[in-house]
XYZ file of C-alpha atoms in Angstrom:
637
model
C 15.198 60.074 -13.263
C 15.050 56.883 -11.243
C 11.650 55.617 -12.387
C 9.002 56.348 -15.002
C 5.344 57.085 -14.234
C 4.443 53.403 -14.059
C 7.035 52.823 -11.379
C 9.278 50.749 -13.674
C 12.956 51.423 -13.282
C 14.491 53.204 -16.224
C 17.136 51.291 -18.181
C 19.505 54.168 -17.398
C 19.192 53.686 -13.632
C 22.464 52.253 -12.234
C 22.095 48.829 -10.588
C 24.104 49.990 -7.601
C 21.635 52.775 -6.766
C 18.697 50.309 -6.932
C 20.431 48.009 -4.456
C 21.027 50.904 -2.046
C 17.531 52.478 -2.229
C 16.423 50.804 1.011
C 19.469 52.084 2.824
C 18.643 55.649 1.751
C 15.076 55.387 3.028
C 13.564 55.329 -0.448
C 10.369 53.164 -0.553
C 10.943 49.783 -2.197
C 8.726 46.758 -2.826
C 11.433 44.410 -1.556
C 10.599 42.741 1.775
C 14.229 42.446 2.857
C 17.860 43.053 2.006
C 19.077 41.785 -1.331
C 21.378 38.844 -0.654
C 22.389 37.969 -4.224
C 24.275 39.808 -6.933
C 23.594 37.299 -9.753
C 20.798 34.995 -10.883
C 22.977 31.980 -10.018
C 23.428 33.254 -6.465
C 19.690 33.906 -6.209
C 18.939 30.355 -7.334
C 21.378 29.017 -4.782
C 19.398 30.801 -2.052
C 16.238 29.037 -3.203
C 17.526 25.669 -2.007
C 18.630 24.817 1.500
C 20.186 21.625 2.788
C 17.848 19.285 4.655
C 18.500 16.519 7.158
C 18.177 13.486 4.807
C 21.284 14.580 2.878
C 23.462 14.826 5.969
C 26.747 13.013 5.256
C 27.576 9.968 7.320
C 30.157 7.371 8.146
C 30.844 5.360 11.209
C 28.981 5.360 14.494
C 27.257 8.284 16.172
C 29.639 8.073 19.137
C 32.783 8.126 17.027
C 31.694 11.006 14.775
C 29.354 13.052 16.952
C 31.928 15.836 17.283
C 33.092 15.907 13.660
C 32.395 18.913 11.475
C 30.040 18.543 8.544
C 32.938 18.888 6.103
C 34.823 16.075 7.833
C 31.756 13.827 7.836
C 31.251 14.474 4.142
C 34.903 13.693 3.442
C 34.679 10.363 5.268
C 31.397 9.463 3.534
C 32.984 10.140 0.140
C 35.930 7.960 1.160
C 33.488 5.118 1.873
C 31.863 5.525 -1.545
C 35.274 5.732 -3.219
C 36.151 2.441 -1.524
C 32.954 0.891 -2.898
C 34.029 1.933 -6.394
C 37.609 0.739 -6.003
C 39.136 -1.326 -8.786
C 40.677 -4.721 -8.067
C 43.511 -4.008 -10.471
C 44.087 -0.453 -9.291
C 43.483 -1.207 -5.612
C 41.969 2.234 -4.985
C 38.778 4.071 -5.768
C 38.335 7.121 -8.020
C 38.281 10.684 -6.805
C 34.694 11.396 -5.825
C 32.963 14.720 -5.267
C 29.449 15.359 -4.094
C 26.797 17.044 -6.227
C 25.643 17.803 -9.744
C 28.520 18.026 -12.287
C 27.098 21.338 -13.521
C 26.846 23.249 -10.296
C 29.103 24.847 -7.726
C 32.577 24.169 -6.434
C 33.306 20.934 -4.656
C 36.226 19.563 -2.726
C 37.498 16.232 -4.000
C 38.390 13.382 -1.705
C 41.607 11.502 -2.308
C 41.812 7.938 -3.549
C 41.260 5.462 -0.739
C 42.218 1.840 -0.364
C 39.716 -0.786 -1.545
C 37.514 -1.802 1.374
C 37.819 -5.504 0.535
C 41.557 -5.404 1.330
C 42.503 -7.541 -1.689
C 46.093 -7.143 -2.815
C 46.350 -6.485 -6.543
C 49.203 -6.004 -9.014
C 50.233 -2.429 -9.698
C 49.473 -1.441 -13.283
C 49.127 1.836 -15.122
C 45.984 3.673 -14.064
C 43.090 4.159 -16.472
C 41.936 7.626 -17.491
C 38.860 7.146 -15.298
C 41.068 7.724 -12.268
C 41.998 11.138 -13.662
C 38.385 12.315 -13.760
C 36.122 13.255 -10.895
C 33.204 10.938 -10.204
C 30.236 13.022 -9.100
C 28.174 11.308 -6.429
C 24.538 12.261 -5.863
C 24.052 10.647 -2.469
C 20.649 9.631 -1.017
C 18.721 12.249 -2.985
C 15.114 12.960 -2.062
C 12.304 12.077 -4.522
C 12.035 15.754 -5.563
C 15.738 15.971 -6.373
C 15.606 12.678 -8.297
C 12.632 13.960 -10.310
C 14.721 16.977 -11.325
C 17.658 14.808 -12.400
C 15.453 12.426 -14.393
C 13.516 15.184 -16.173
C 16.707 17.099 -16.921
C 19.006 14.334 -18.123
C 17.025 11.184 -18.977
C 15.164 11.118 -22.258
C 11.778 9.442 -21.920
C 11.110 10.796 -18.412
C 7.848 12.700 -17.932
C 5.445 13.838 -15.234
C 1.964 12.307 -15.449
C -1.255 14.077 -14.499
C -1.162 12.601 -10.980
C 2.441 13.663 -10.363
C 4.006 10.218 -10.875
C 7.259 9.919 -12.831
C 6.727 7.962 -16.061
C 9.878 6.388 -17.498
C 11.078 3.817 -20.014
C 13.292 0.889 -19.059
C 14.709 0.535 -22.591
C 14.654 -2.594 -24.735
C 14.291 -4.827 -21.667
C 10.786 -4.473 -20.228
C 10.998 -7.591 -18.050
C 13.570 -9.612 -16.157
C 16.222 -11.654 -18.007
C 16.603 -14.770 -15.823
C 18.736 -16.595 -18.413
C 21.343 -13.833 -18.140
C 21.726 -13.939 -14.343
C 24.969 -15.464 -13.054
C 26.210 -16.362 -9.574
C 29.924 -16.651 -8.850
C 30.783 -20.211 -7.804
C 33.518 -20.603 -5.212
C 34.580 -22.933 -2.405
C 31.632 -21.870 -0.252
C 28.787 -21.475 -2.731
C 29.490 -24.646 -4.736
C 28.281 -26.754 -1.793
C 25.603 -24.433 -0.420
C 23.587 -23.311 -3.423
C 21.125 -25.146 -5.617
C 22.904 -25.914 -8.899
C 22.032 -28.051 -11.903
C 18.737 -28.994 -13.540
C 15.887 -26.647 -12.713
C 18.088 -24.237 -10.764
C 18.035 -20.480 -11.505
C 21.686 -20.262 -10.415
C 23.920 -20.344 -13.505
C 27.584 -20.395 -12.561
C 30.454 -18.129 -13.447
C 33.924 -17.849 -11.943
C 35.616 -14.819 -10.371
C 37.912 -13.292 -13.176
C 33.188 2.532 -13.807
C 31.658 5.359 -13.643
C 28.647 5.792 -11.283
C 26.739 8.835 -10.073
C 23.815 7.947 -7.781
C 24.354 6.275 -4.409
C 21.629 5.014 -2.046
C 22.364 3.590 1.413
C 19.293 1.709 2.649
C 18.027 -1.328 4.561
C 16.351 -4.659 3.896
C 14.002 -6.273 6.458
C 11.859 -4.323 8.944
C 12.886 -6.730 11.724
C 15.632 -4.669 13.437
C 17.430 -7.798 14.672
C 17.870 -9.128 11.126
C 18.302 -5.966 9.082
C 20.675 -5.968 6.099
C 22.519 -2.821 4.970
C 22.700 -2.323 1.196
C 24.358 0.268 -1.017
C 23.083 0.849 -4.553
C 25.373 2.638 -7.019
C 23.566 3.470 -10.274
C 23.785 5.628 -13.385
C 20.173 6.743 -13.691
C 18.038 8.991 -11.489
C 15.104 6.711 -12.284
C 16.975 3.739 -10.833
C 17.939 5.699 -7.733
C 14.331 6.817 -7.147
C 13.123 3.260 -7.784
C 15.466 1.904 -5.106
C 14.685 4.817 -2.773
C 11.122 3.490 -2.881
C 12.094 -0.184 -2.972
C 14.272 -0.473 0.124
C 13.621 0.694 3.668
C 14.509 4.365 3.975
C 16.842 5.153 6.906
C 16.196 8.036 9.257
C 18.849 10.721 9.621
C 19.993 9.076 12.849
C 20.242 5.651 11.151
C 22.304 7.175 8.360
C 24.691 8.521 10.981
C 25.248 4.919 12.142
C 25.110 3.230 8.732
C 28.797 2.398 8.380
C 29.955 -0.150 5.774
C 27.225 -1.838 3.683
C 26.658 -5.597 3.870
C 25.954 -5.788 0.128
C 26.549 -3.460 -2.820
C 24.836 -3.256 -6.231
C 26.652 -1.665 -9.168
C 24.069 -0.891 -11.855
C 25.654 0.186 -15.148
C 22.747 -1.178 -17.173
C 23.167 1.382 -19.944
C 26.478 -0.275 -20.830
C 26.490 -3.698 -22.543
C 28.728 -6.489 -21.371
C 31.098 -8.201 -23.777
C 28.940 -11.092 -24.987
C 32.060 -12.958 -26.119
C 33.420 -13.110 -22.570
C 33.339 -16.604 -21.052
C 29.972 -17.414 -19.391
C 28.090 -14.595 -21.167
C 25.001 -15.484 -23.237
C 24.126 -12.007 -24.537
C 25.018 -8.348 -24.061
C 23.067 -8.524 -20.784
C 24.770 -9.718 -17.611
C 23.379 -9.794 -14.063
C 26.091 -11.203 -11.797
C 26.161 -11.913 -8.049
C 29.293 -12.640 -6.028
C 28.377 -13.928 -2.559
C 31.992 -13.931 -1.406
C 32.493 -10.240 -2.192
C 28.797 -9.515 -1.435
C 28.375 -7.559 -4.647
C 26.104 -7.518 -7.688
C 26.888 -6.047 -11.123
C 24.247 -5.260 -13.757
C 25.142 -4.635 -17.406
C 23.066 -4.474 -20.563
C 19.611 -4.007 -19.010
C 17.969 -0.939 -17.515
C 14.977 -2.857 -16.146
C 14.892 -1.742 -12.504
C 13.337 -4.994 -11.309
C 16.725 -6.708 -11.649
C 17.954 -4.783 -8.594
C 14.865 -5.643 -6.567
C 15.052 -9.348 -7.325
C 18.824 -9.447 -6.966
C 18.398 -8.328 -3.362
C 15.615 -10.885 -2.925
C 18.018 -13.617 -4.076
C 20.505 -12.345 -1.496
C 17.889 -12.702 1.252
C 17.118 -16.260 0.101
C 20.786 -17.008 0.829
C 21.344 -15.071 4.055
C 18.090 -15.625 5.954
C 17.975 -19.474 6.033
C 21.432 -19.352 7.638
C 19.656 -17.645 10.569
C 16.787 -20.161 10.490
C 14.550 -17.480 8.961
C 12.291 -18.404 6.043
C 12.401 -15.968 3.097
C 9.060 -15.788 1.286
C 7.839 -14.574 -2.111
C 4.560 -13.492 -0.588
C 2.221 -10.672 0.280
C 1.024 -10.230 3.846
C -1.796 -8.424 5.614
C -3.337 -8.382 9.078
C -6.928 -8.042 10.264
C -8.022 -5.618 12.968
C -8.152 -8.535 15.403
C -4.528 -9.448 14.691
C -5.140 -12.385 12.326
C -2.365 -12.565 9.719
C -2.460 -14.046 6.204
C 0.391 -14.803 3.800
C -0.219 -14.705 0.036
C 2.197 -16.734 -2.105
C 2.217 -16.351 -5.850
C 4.112 -15.273 -8.918
C 3.609 -12.014 -10.771
C 0.092 -11.669 -12.119
C -1.560 -14.076 -9.658
C -3.071 -11.280 -7.555
C -0.554 -11.121 -4.710
C -0.413 -7.314 -4.623
C -4.124 -6.842 -5.317
C -5.350 -9.306 -2.677
C -2.877 -8.314 0.026
C -3.784 -4.624 -0.523
C -7.159 -4.706 1.234
C -8.537 -1.462 2.687
C -10.287 -3.469 5.408
C -6.980 -4.897 6.678
C -3.522 -3.597 7.556
C -0.941 -4.061 4.810
C 2.372 -5.545 5.959
C 3.779 -5.902 2.430
C 2.858 -7.000 -1.081
C 5.765 -9.131 -2.290
C 8.703 -10.183 -0.064
C 8.772 -11.253 3.597
C 10.729 -13.122 6.259
C 9.246 -15.527 8.823
C 11.460 -15.672 11.920
C 10.919 -17.224 15.335
C 9.451 -13.897 16.466
C 7.375 -12.458 13.630
C 6.614 -11.922 9.948
C 8.558 -8.924 8.604
C 8.498 -7.164 5.258
C 11.846 -7.157 3.440
C 11.117 -3.960 1.495
C 9.711 -0.465 1.908
C 7.727 -0.481 -1.340
C 4.691 -1.756 -3.173
C 5.476 -2.919 -6.718
C 2.188 -3.287 -8.546
C 1.424 -4.402 -12.073
C -0.742 -1.647 -13.505
C -1.946 -3.072 -16.812
C -5.735 -2.507 -16.919
C -5.579 -0.766 -13.535
C -8.832 0.961 -12.599
C -9.926 3.132 -9.679
C -13.049 1.046 -9.194
C -11.315 -2.335 -8.886
C -8.132 -1.291 -7.065
C -8.694 2.119 -5.424
C -5.753 1.905 -2.991
C -3.227 1.230 -5.750
C -4.839 3.860 -8.006
C -4.609 6.544 -5.303
C -1.005 5.606 -4.459
C 0.202 6.631 -7.929
C 1.198 10.207 -7.173
C 4.322 12.300 -6.659
C 7.187 9.991 -5.677
C 5.858 6.988 -7.618
C 7.841 5.509 -10.504
C 5.687 4.349 -13.437
C 7.618 2.018 -15.733
C 6.818 1.684 -19.436
C 3.290 3.124 -19.299
C 1.649 5.057 -22.136
C 0.130 8.501 -21.492
C -1.506 11.379 -23.362
C 1.149 13.772 -24.650
C -0.863 16.863 -23.712
C -2.823 15.997 -20.554
C -0.238 13.466 -19.276
C -3.085 11.174 -18.195
C -1.976 7.536 -18.210
C -3.800 4.936 -20.295
C -3.406 1.802 -18.209
C -5.007 -0.362 -20.914
C -2.343 0.480 -23.505
C 0.199 -2.327 -24.008
C 2.228 -0.579 -26.731
C 5.508 -0.795 -24.791
C 4.837 -3.946 -22.753
C 2.156 -5.697 -20.716
C 4.546 -5.598 -17.767
C 3.772 -1.986 -16.849
C 4.660 -1.301 -13.221
C 4.152 1.200 -10.416
C 6.690 1.402 -7.575
C 5.553 3.526 -4.636
C 6.560 3.750 -0.960
C 4.417 1.459 1.191
C 3.260 4.417 3.277
C 1.316 5.603 0.203
C -1.194 2.899 1.155
C -3.316 4.498 3.933
C -3.723 1.292 5.946
C -0.092 0.153 5.764
C 1.268 -0.915 9.141
C 4.505 0.913 9.909
C 6.866 -0.613 10.992
C 6.040 -3.500 8.682
C 6.072 -6.568 10.897
C 3.323 -8.592 12.592
C 2.572 -11.826 14.530
C 2.715 -15.335 13.056
C 0.176 -16.117 10.289
C -3.163 -17.843 10.749
C -3.595 -18.625 7.030
C -1.138 -19.457 4.246
C -2.728 -18.830 0.838
C -1.116 -20.245 -2.323
C -2.264 -18.302 -5.397
C -2.272 -19.998 -8.812
C -3.389 -18.431 -12.057
C -4.598 -21.673 -13.698
C -4.581 -21.180 -17.470
C -6.067 -24.674 -17.931
C -9.217 -23.772 -15.976
C -9.465 -27.049 -14.018
C -8.358 -26.069 -10.495
C -11.145 -25.011 -8.087
C -11.400 -21.334 -7.076
C -10.488 -22.411 -3.523
C -9.277 -25.627 -1.835
C -8.437 -26.373 1.793
C -5.040 -28.094 1.988
C -3.488 -30.539 4.413
C 0.071 -29.791 5.550
C 1.412 -32.389 3.075
C -0.623 -30.853 0.230
C 0.638 -27.393 1.194
C 4.230 -28.616 0.889
C 3.494 -30.356 -2.421
C 1.895 -27.304 -4.030
C 4.458 -24.945 -2.488
C 7.311 -26.969 -3.988
C 5.442 -27.260 -7.315
C 4.606 -23.536 -7.542
C 2.125 -23.905 -10.403
C 0.702 -20.854 -12.161
C 0.443 -19.250 -15.589
C 3.314 -16.990 -16.586
C 1.536 -13.748 -17.444
C 2.551 -12.071 -20.686
C 5.382 -9.563 -20.466
C 6.613 -10.366 -16.947
C 9.684 -12.201 -18.247
C 11.402 -11.244 -21.490
C 10.234 -13.369 -24.439
C 6.855 -14.472 -23.027
C 4.045 -13.148 -25.245
C 0.969 -14.906 -23.852
C -0.053 -16.755 -20.663
C 1.795 -20.064 -20.445
C 1.438 -22.834 -17.840
C 4.596 -23.081 -15.756
C 5.994 -24.418 -12.488
C 8.164 -22.236 -10.283
C 9.393 -23.858 -7.071
C 8.272 -22.049 -3.907
C 6.401 -19.616 -6.181
C 9.723 -17.924 -6.937
C 12.290 -20.353 -8.373
C 14.106 -17.548 -10.204
C 15.171 -16.073 -6.849
C 16.078 -19.217 -4.881
C 19.626 -19.902 -3.823
C 19.205 -23.163 -1.884
C 17.279 -26.252 -2.999
C 13.462 -25.718 -2.922
C 12.935 -28.513 -0.406
C 14.994 -26.549 2.131
C 12.455 -23.709 2.090
C 9.509 -26.138 1.987
C 10.736 -27.973 5.092
C 11.062 -24.652 6.946
C 7.539 -23.649 5.864
C 6.038 -26.936 7.085
C 7.871 -26.637 10.401
C 6.623 -23.086 11.015
C 3.050 -23.813 9.897
C 2.908 -26.832 12.213
C 4.408 -24.905 15.132
C 1.991 -21.969 14.825
C -1.130 -23.833 13.635
C -1.511 -22.121 10.244
C -3.991 -23.462 7.654
C -3.024 -23.870 3.996
C -5.284 -22.857 1.083
C -4.955 -23.098 -2.707
C -6.775 -20.261 -4.496
C -7.120 -20.201 -8.293
C -7.248 -16.633 -9.659
C -7.130 -17.905 -13.256
C -9.775 -19.370 -15.527
C -13.003 -21.323 -15.108
C -15.463 -22.843 -17.580
C -12.640 -23.583 -20.019
C -8.934 -23.011 -20.635
C -7.392 -19.659 -21.523
C -8.970 -18.543 -24.775
C -12.270 -20.369 -24.285
C -13.190 -19.936 -20.614
C -13.391 -16.786 -18.507
C -11.074 -15.495 -15.808
C -12.605 -15.754 -12.346
C -13.979 -12.339 -11.422
C -11.995 -10.401 -8.836
C -15.075 -9.732 -6.619
C -15.607 -13.528 -6.336
C -11.965 -14.041 -5.352
C -12.267 -11.288 -2.751
C -15.351 -13.026 -1.289
C -13.320 -16.236 -1.026
C -10.381 -14.468 0.637
C -12.748 -12.712 3.075
C -14.247 -16.086 4.034
C -10.735 -17.387 4.749
C -9.915 -14.334 6.880
C -13.143 -14.559 8.874
C -12.697 -18.262 9.582
C -16.095 -19.162 8.095
C -14.492 -21.465 5.501
C -13.108 -23.641 8.283
C -16.716 -24.464 9.233
C -17.882 -25.212 5.659
C -18.882 -28.622 4.294
C -16.200 -30.024 1.975
C -16.138 -32.443 -0.940
C -13.062 -34.135 -2.357
C -12.176 -33.798 -6.044
C -10.922 -36.611 -8.234
C -7.299 -36.813 -9.432
C -5.922 -33.907 -7.358
C -7.771 -34.920 -4.186
C -8.533 -31.317 -3.229
C -11.130 -30.456 -0.573
C -13.534 -27.815 -1.900
C -16.388 -26.093 -0.016
C -19.943 -26.778 -1.136
C -20.881 -23.100 -0.886
C -19.481 -19.642 -0.140
C -21.706 -16.635 0.381
C -21.592 -14.316 -2.627
C -19.833 -16.821 -4.935
C -21.834 -18.679 -7.650
C -22.065 -22.320 -6.615
C -21.496 -23.600 -10.167
C -17.913 -22.284 -10.290
C -16.820 -23.905 -7.000
C -16.647 -27.323 -8.738
C -14.736 -26.652 -11.994
C -16.419 -29.419 -14.037
C -19.814 -27.792 -13.467
C -18.662 -24.633 -15.272
C -17.443 -26.547 -18.358
C -19.974 -27.164 -21.117
C -17.806 -29.920 -22.626
C -17.311 -32.453 -19.812
C -15.006 -34.701 -21.868
C -12.775 -31.747 -22.653
C -12.650 -30.978 -18.933
C -11.531 -34.537 -18.056
C -8.910 -34.528 -20.803
C -7.534 -31.155 -19.631
C -7.573 -32.245 -15.980
C -5.477 -35.328 -16.743
C -3.138 -33.268 -18.899
C -2.448 -30.821 -16.062
C -2.067 -33.681 -13.562
C 0.564 -35.224 -15.834
C 2.460 -31.943 -15.929
C 2.426 -31.816 -12.117
C 3.728 -35.378 -11.905
C 6.525 -34.820 -14.418
C 7.585 -31.592 -12.731
C 7.740 -33.118 -9.245
C 10.090 -35.906 -10.356
C 12.892 -33.329 -10.031
C 12.376 -33.255 -6.255
C 11.589 -36.863 -5.277
C 15.194 -37.958 -4.699
C 16.462 -34.848 -2.972
C 17.324 -35.286 0.701
C 16.350 -33.018 3.567
C 19.036 -33.837 6.095
C 19.201 -37.625 6.203
C 15.597 -38.266 5.090
C 14.016 -38.303 1.641
C 10.747 -36.488 1.008
C 8.096 -38.455 2.845
C 5.610 -40.698 1.080
C 2.871 -38.518 2.558
C 4.034 -35.528 0.505
C 4.299 -37.588 -2.684
C 0.802 -38.944 -2.076
C -0.493 -35.366 -1.801
C -0.024 -34.928 -5.533
C -2.440 -36.008 -8.290
C -3.433 -39.690 -8.391
C -4.461 -41.216 -11.709
C-alpha cells in the first residue's frame, strides 16, 4: 500500500511513484511540481541571484549588450589582473564562488594591469590552483562565511557579528611603511615626528570588494579590497561607500587596491621590517599590503592615509573629524583622536549625522569619506548613547567584545580581550544620518581634547591663530587599548589630531584649515572631554551630559554672546557661565582642592606643549615661516 493510516508514506513505496502522484490526480500536500531530485538541488533552489552580485567591468555603454557569462568572465579577468605577480607577469586562474559548491568556469591568466615587464621564471604552484573569488558579497552571505569558516565568529543577541581580531587588538603604527621613490621622497613628510617610515620597492585571496571613498561625486575614489577573511570583507563592506548595481556596472579599474593577508606573517628578517607585522603602502603602484595583523582598522586607516595624500593635490582638506548638521543647516566639525568623544558627540539625535570620523572640505562642501560609523563600545550603554546602541544589529561587526555563551548578550564593560572594543555599522543604521553624506561649509570647528592632566577648561573660544596652534599640536590623552602597547591613558600630541595618518607635513593641512575657516567665517573651539578637579587617577572625568550642554550651546550660537575671561599661561577665553553646567568646573582651578598642585600641573602641561611645538617652528609654508601670531597663541610663561 502507498500510505499507512497516519498518511505517512511507507518505506516500501517507490520514490518514483511519489513524484508522479500529482500527475495521476492523487491528492498530495505539495503546492507545486517537484523541481529537485536531491537535497543539494533543493538547497540550490533556496537561493537566487540578486542584483548586488551582478558581475561588472567597463562602462555601461561598452558592455550593455554583453551576456551575463561574458560580464562575469571580464570581471574575473580584472580581479586576476589585480592579483598578478610582478615576477610572473600574470594573475592566477580565478573562479567565482565558494570552493565547496557547484561547478565554475575558470578564467584564463591575464596580463598584469600595471603593464610592468618582468623576467620570465618558473611559475609557482599557486598558479596551478584555482583562486576562488567571493565578490561583493552581501552582509548575509558574509555572515554565513564567517560562521562557517572563521573560528571565534558568533551571532550576538541583537544579530551583530562578534569576532576576534587575533593577537593585534589595535593599530601597529610602528609597523607601517610607505614606499619611497622619486615622487614621494619630495612630497611626503619624512623624518622626526613623521608617521611615514620608508621602505624601497623590492597570494592567495578569496574576498573582493569594489567600493568608493568620498560622498562628493566629483572627488570619488575607487578602491578594491582583496582579503582572506569574511569578517574583513564585511567590515570593509560597511566601511566604504557601497555602490549601486548601476555604479558597479561602470566601476572599471580601481584607483587603489588593498591586499590583506593579515593571517600570514611577514619575514621579520627582511630589510625594513621591525616585526612579523608589516603594513606597506606604495603610492606609485597605488597598492597596500597587510601582513601579520588581522586588526581590520589597518585597512580603514590605510585608506585614510591615501586620502591625506590625494585630496590636498586637489586643494581639498582631508580631516580626522566627525560632522553633523542642525535642522537650520548649521554645520559643525569635531576633531579629535580615538576616545575623545568624536563619534559620541557627532552622533546627536537632534541633528543630522554627516559622518563620525573622516571628511573632506572642498570648495563646494563637507563630504564624508566613508559609509560607516566606527564606534568604541567599551562601557557602551543604551541610556548614554541610544543611537549607537540601537545601531548594533544584523550587519554590524563587533570586534573583540565579550558576550554570554548561552544568551549571546554582549557585556560592554568587559575588557578581557582589549579596551579597544569596536562596532562597525553602516551609517544608515543611524536614523538621522543624512544620505548622501555631504553638507554646506561649517559654522563651528570643535577641537576635542581628552586632557589627562585636568587643567584645560571644559570649553574655550579660540582665535584663528589659537585654532591653528592647537590643531597642529593635537593634544589629547591616548586612551588605553587604541594603539598596541598602551595600557593606560597617556598624555600625547598628535599633529592635526591624526598624525599617524598624515602624508604631508602638518603645517600644510593647518594652512588649508585656516584659509577655509577664514573664507567661510567658522569659529574655533577647544573642548576638554577629559578630567577636572585633578589629573587622571585623582580627579573625575567631565560628565557626558555637561559636555553635551556645552556642545548644544555652541550649536545654538548662545556661547558667542557669553561673557569671557582669559586664563593665565594658555591665554584661553572661557565663558563665565553655561546653562546646565556647574560654574565651578568652567574654571579648572576652582575644581582643584590643591591649588599649588594645579599650578604645578598647569606649568608642566604648558612645557610639554612648548617642547612639542618646537618641531614645527622652522618649517616653511611656501616661502613664509609660521607667523609670530601663531607662535604667540601657545602658552606663555
